[in-house]
Amino acid sequence: MRVERLGRDKIRFYLSMDDLVERGIEKADMWRDIPKVHELFNDMMEQAYQELGFEATGPVAVEVFTLPAQGMVVVVTRGRRPHSDEFDDDDVYELEVTLEESDRIIFRFADFEDLVQAAMRMHPLVEREGKVYAYRGQYYLVFDSDVKTKNLDALVAILSEYGEASTVTEHVLMEYGTTVWAEDAVHQLVRHFSR
């Protein structure tokens, strides 16, 4: 489980499939109100406090994005606590949870060279798949959920080595980004940039 600060009142967790399996949680469990999920959330908040000093008191909004074969991304936003004598320091957080499930595999790459290196390694697994977008100075590789691959876990492992899972939707990339390759991106990258 990895945590990063997005802003003063916002953090993001990356939970791999291994993180979930280790805790005996399946993706479908995130939609249910069960003790394992509460324990996971408490562990996440403890890690956020220890690593980032992020304390979740008062209202908290939680967005959960499930990503095919990758696990999930959890964004936690701390709301402003009303100034009132009704609350004391022992109050727990109030949760507002939003769950979204993506049917695409989307990874973000900090620079083009990382994308090229990932494509070189993925090429034996997926030759004629993927789309590439440029958005806000970074590159995004998108695979449909029905990606034809010999080994989805190996594909995700390679993607994770060179980039990171993204919660930006393909609709946002299409609307505000630039389409670099609309199809066969892995093949195009290898064809144009192999040494």
CSV table of C-alpha atoms in Angstrom, one decimal:
chain,number,residue,atom,x,y,z
A,1,MET,CA,0.0,0.0,0.0
A,2,ARG,CA,1.4,3.4,-1.0
A,3,VAL,CA,0.2,6.8,0.1
A,4,GLU,CA,0.9,10.2,-1.3
A,5,ARG,CA,-0.3,13.7,-0.5
A,6,LEU,CA,-2.3,15.5,-3.2
A,7,GLY,CA,-3.0,18.7,-1.2
A,8,ARG,CA,-3.3,19.9,2.4
A,9,ASP,CA,-6.6,18.1,2.8
A,10,LYS,CA,-6.3,15.3,0.2
A,11,ILE,CA,-4.3,12.1,0.0
A,12,ARG,CA,-4.3,9.1,-2.4
A,13,PHE,CA,-3.6,5.5,-1.6
A,14,TYR,CA,-2.6,2.8,-4.1
A,15,LEU,CA,-3.7,-0.7,-3.1
A,16,SER,CA,-2.4,-3.5,-5.3
A,17,MET,CA,-4.2,-6.8,-5.7
A,18,ASP,CA,-1.6,-8.3,-3.3
A,19,ASP,CA,-2.5,-5.7,-0.6
A,20,LEU,CA,-6.2,-6.7,-0.9
A,21,VAL,CA,-5.5,-10.5,-1.0
A,22,GLU,CA,-3.2,-10.2,2.0
A,23,ARG,CA,-6.1,-8.7,4.0
A,24,GLY,CA,-8.6,-11.2,2.6
A,25,ILE,CA,-10.5,-8.5,0.8
A,26,GLU,CA,-11.9,-8.8,-2.8
A,27,LYS,CA,-12.9,-5.8,-4.9
A,28,ALA,CA,-16.5,-6.6,-4.4
A,29,ASP,CA,-16.1,-6.3,-0.6
A,30,MET,CA,-15.4,-2.6,-1.0
A,31,TRP,CA,-19.1,-2.1,-1.8
A,32,ARG,CA,-20.1,-3.9,1.5
A,33,ASP,CA,-20.0,-2.6,5.0
A,34,ILE,CA,-17.9,-5.4,6.6
A,35,PRO,CA,-15.3,-5.3,9.4
A,36,LYS,CA,-12.4,-6.2,7.1
A,37,VAL,CA,-13.1,-3.0,5.1
A,38,HIS,CA,-13.3,-0.9,8.2
A,39,GLU,CA,-10.0,-2.4,9.4
A,40,LEU,CA,-8.4,-1.6,6.1
A,41,PHE,CA,-9.6,2.0,6.2
A,42,ASN,CA,-8.3,2.4,9.8
A,43,ASP,CA,-4.9,1.0,8.7
A,44,MET,CA,-4.9,3.4,5.8
A,45,MET,CA,-5.6,6.4,8.1
A,46,GLU,CA,-2.9,5.2,10.5
A,47,GLN,CA,-0.4,5.0,7.7
A,48,ALA,CA,-1.4,8.5,6.4
A,49,TYR,CA,-0.9,9.9,9.9
A,50,GLN,CA,2.5,8.3,10.4
A,51,GLU,CA,3.9,9.0,7.0
A,52,LEU,CA,2.3,12.3,6.1
A,53,GLY,CA,0.9,13.7,9.4
A,54,PHE,CA,-2.6,13.6,7.8
A,55,GLU,CA,-5.2,13.3,10.6
A,56,ALA,CA,-8.7,12.3,9.5
A,57,THR,CA,-11.1,14.0,12.0
A,58,GLY,CA,-14.5,15.4,11.2
A,59,PRO,CA,-16.1,14.8,7.8
A,60,VAL,CA,-14.1,12.7,5.3
A,61,ALA,CA,-15.0,12.1,1.6
A,62,VAL,CA,-13.6,8.8,0.2
A,63,GLU,CA,-13.5,8.0,-3.5
A,64,VAL,CA,-12.6,4.4,-4.4
A,65,PHE,CA,-11.6,3.7,-8.0
A,66,THR,CA,-11.2,0.0,-8.9
A,67,LEU,CA,-8.8,-0.7,-11.7
A,68,PRO,CA,-8.9,-4.0,-13.6
A,69,ALA,CA,-6.2,-6.4,-12.6
A,70,GLN,CA,-4.4,-3.6,-10.7
A,71,GLY,CA,-6.2,-3.2,-7.4
A,72,MET,CA,-7.6,0.2,-6.5
A,73,VAL,CA,-6.9,3.8,-5.8
A,74,VAL,CA,-8.5,5.4,-2.8
A,75,VAL,CA,-8.7,9.2,-2.6
A,76,VAL,CA,-9.5,10.7,0.9
A,77,THR,CA,-10.5,14.3,1.3
A,78,ARG,CA,-10.7,15.8,4.7
A,79,GLY,CA,-13.6,18.3,5.1
A,80,ARG,CA,-13.5,21.4,7.1
A,81,ARG,CA,-14.5,20.8,10.7
A,82,PRO,CA,-17.2,23.2,11.9
A,83,HIS,CA,-16.3,25.4,14.8
A,84,SER,CA,-18.7,24.3,17.5
A,85,ASP,CA,-18.7,23.2,21.1
A,86,GLU,CA,-20.7,20.1,20.0
A,87,PHE,CA,-17.5,18.4,18.8
A,88,ASP,CA,-14.7,17.2,21.0
A,89,ASP,CA,-11.3,15.8,20.1
A,90,ASP,CA,-12.6,12.2,20.5
A,91,ASP,CA,-15.0,12.5,17.6
A,92,VAL,CA,-14.4,10.0,14.8
A,93,TYR,CA,-14.6,10.7,11.2
A,94,GLU,CA,-17.8,10.8,9.2
A,95,LEU,CA,-17.6,9.1,5.9
A,96,GLU,CA,-19.0,10.0,2.5
A,97,VAL,CA,-18.0,7.2,0.1
A,98,THR,CA,-18.0,7.3,-3.7
A,99,LEU,CA,-17.2,4.1,-5.6
A,100,GLU,CA,-16.3,4.0,-9.2
A,101,GLU,CA,-15.2,1.0,-11.3
A,102,SER,CA,-13.2,1.5,-14.4
A,103,ASP,CA,-13.4,-0.9,-17.4
A,104,ARG,CA,-10.1,0.3,-18.8
A,105,ILE,CA,-6.5,0.0,-17.7
A,106,ILE,CA,-4.9,3.4,-17.7
A,107,PHE,CA,-1.3,4.2,-16.7
A,108,ARG,CA,0.5,7.5,-16.5
A,109,PHE,CA,4.1,8.0,-17.5
A,110,ALA,CA,6.2,10.9,-16.3
A,111,ASP,CA,8.2,11.1,-19.5
A,112,PHE,CA,8.1,9.6,-23.0
A,113,GLU,CA,11.2,7.4,-22.5
A,114,ASP,CA,9.4,5.5,-19.7
A,115,LEU,CA,6.5,4.9,-22.1
A,116,VAL,CA,8.8,3.6,-24.8
A,117,GLN,CA,10.7,1.3,-22.4
A,118,ALA,CA,7.4,-0.1,-21.1
A,119,ALA,CA,6.2,-0.7,-24.7
A,120,MET,CA,9.4,-2.6,-25.6
A,121,ARG,CA,8.9,-4.9,-22.6
A,122,MET,CA,5.1,-5.3,-23.3
A,123,HIS,CA,5.4,-6.0,-27.0
A,124,PRO,CA,5.6,-9.8,-26.7
A,125,LEU,CA,2.5,-9.7,-24.5
A,126,VAL,CA,0.3,-7.2,-26.5
A,127,GLU,CA,1.3,-6.3,-30.0
A,128,ARG,CA,-1.7,-4.5,-31.5
A,129,GLU,CA,-3.3,-2.9,-28.5
A,130,GLY,CA,-3.4,0.4,-26.6
A,131,LYS,CA,-3.9,4.1,-27.1
A,132,VAL,CA,-1.6,6.9,-26.1
A,133,TYR,CA,-2.7,10.4,-25.0
A,134,ALA,CA,-0.6,13.4,-23.9
A,135,TYR,CA,-2.2,15.4,-21.1
A,136,ARG,CA,-0.7,18.0,-18.7
A,137,GLY,CA,2.9,17.2,-19.7
A,138,GLN,CA,2.6,13.4,-19.1
A,139,TYR,CA,1.7,10.4,-21.3
A,140,TYR,CA,-1.2,8.0,-20.7
A,141,LEU,CA,-1.4,4.5,-22.1
A,142,VAL,CA,-4.9,3.1,-22.2
A,143,PHE,CA,-6.0,-0.5,-22.7
A,144,ASP,CA,-9.7,-1.6,-23.0
A,145,SER,CA,-10.8,-4.1,-20.4
A,146,ASP,CA,-10.9,-6.8,-23.1
A,147,VAL,CA,-7.2,-6.3,-23.9
A,148,LYS,CA,-5.9,-9.4,-25.8
A,149,THR,CA,-2.9,-10.5,-23.8
A,150,LYS,CA,-1.1,-13.7,-22.9
A,151,ASN,CA,-0.7,-12.6,-19.3
A,152,LEU,CA,-2.6,-9.7,-17.8
A,153,ASP,CA,-0.7,-9.8,-14.5
A,154,ALA,CA,2.6,-9.6,-16.3
A,155,LEU,CA,1.3,-6.7,-18.4
A,156,VAL,CA,0.2,-4.8,-15.3
A,157,ALA,CA,3.6,-5.5,-13.6
A,158,ILE,CA,5.5,-4.0,-16.5
A,159,LEU,CA,3.2,-1.0,-16.6
A,160,SER,CA,3.7,-0.5,-12.9
A,161,GLU,CA,7.4,-0.7,-13.2
A,162,TYR,CA,7.6,2.2,-15.7
A,163,GLY,CA,4.5,4.2,-14.8
A,164,GLU,CA,1.7,4.4,-12.3
A,165,ALA,CA,-2.0,3.6,-12.3
A,166,SER,CA,-4.1,6.6,-13.1
A,167,THR,CA,-7.7,7.6,-12.1
A,168,VAL,CA,-8.0,10.1,-15.0
A,169,THR,CA,-10.7,8.8,-17.3
A,170,GLU,CA,-10.3,8.2,-21.0
A,171,HIS,CA,-13.1,10.8,-21.5
A,172,VAL,CA,-11.0,13.5,-19.8
A,173,LEU,CA,-8.0,12.4,-21.9
A,174,MET,CA,-10.0,12.6,-25.1
A,175,GLU,CA,-11.6,16.0,-24.3
A,176,TYR,CA,-8.6,17.8,-22.8
A,177,GLY,CA,-5.5,15.9,-23.9
A,178,THR,CA,-4.0,15.2,-27.3
A,179,THR,CA,-4.3,11.8,-29.0
A,180,VAL,CA,-0.9,10.6,-29.9
A,181,TRP,CA,-2.0,7.1,-31.1
A,182,ALA,CA,-5.7,6.1,-31.3
A,183,GLU,CA,-4.9,2.4,-31.8
A,184,ASP,CA,-2.0,-0.1,-31.9
A,185,ALA,CA,0.0,2.2,-29.6
A,186,VAL,CA,2.4,-0.6,-28.3
A,187,HIS,CA,3.2,-1.6,-31.9
A,188,GLN,CA,3.6,2.0,-33.0
A,189,LEU,CA,6.0,2.8,-30.1
A,190,VAL,CA,8.1,-0.3,-30.9
A,191,ARG,CA,8.1,0.4,-34.6
A,192,HIS,CA,9.2,4.0,-34.3
A,193,PHE,CA,11.5,3.9,-31.3
A,194,SER,CA,13.2,0.5,-31.2
A,195,ARG,CA,16.9,0.8,-31.3
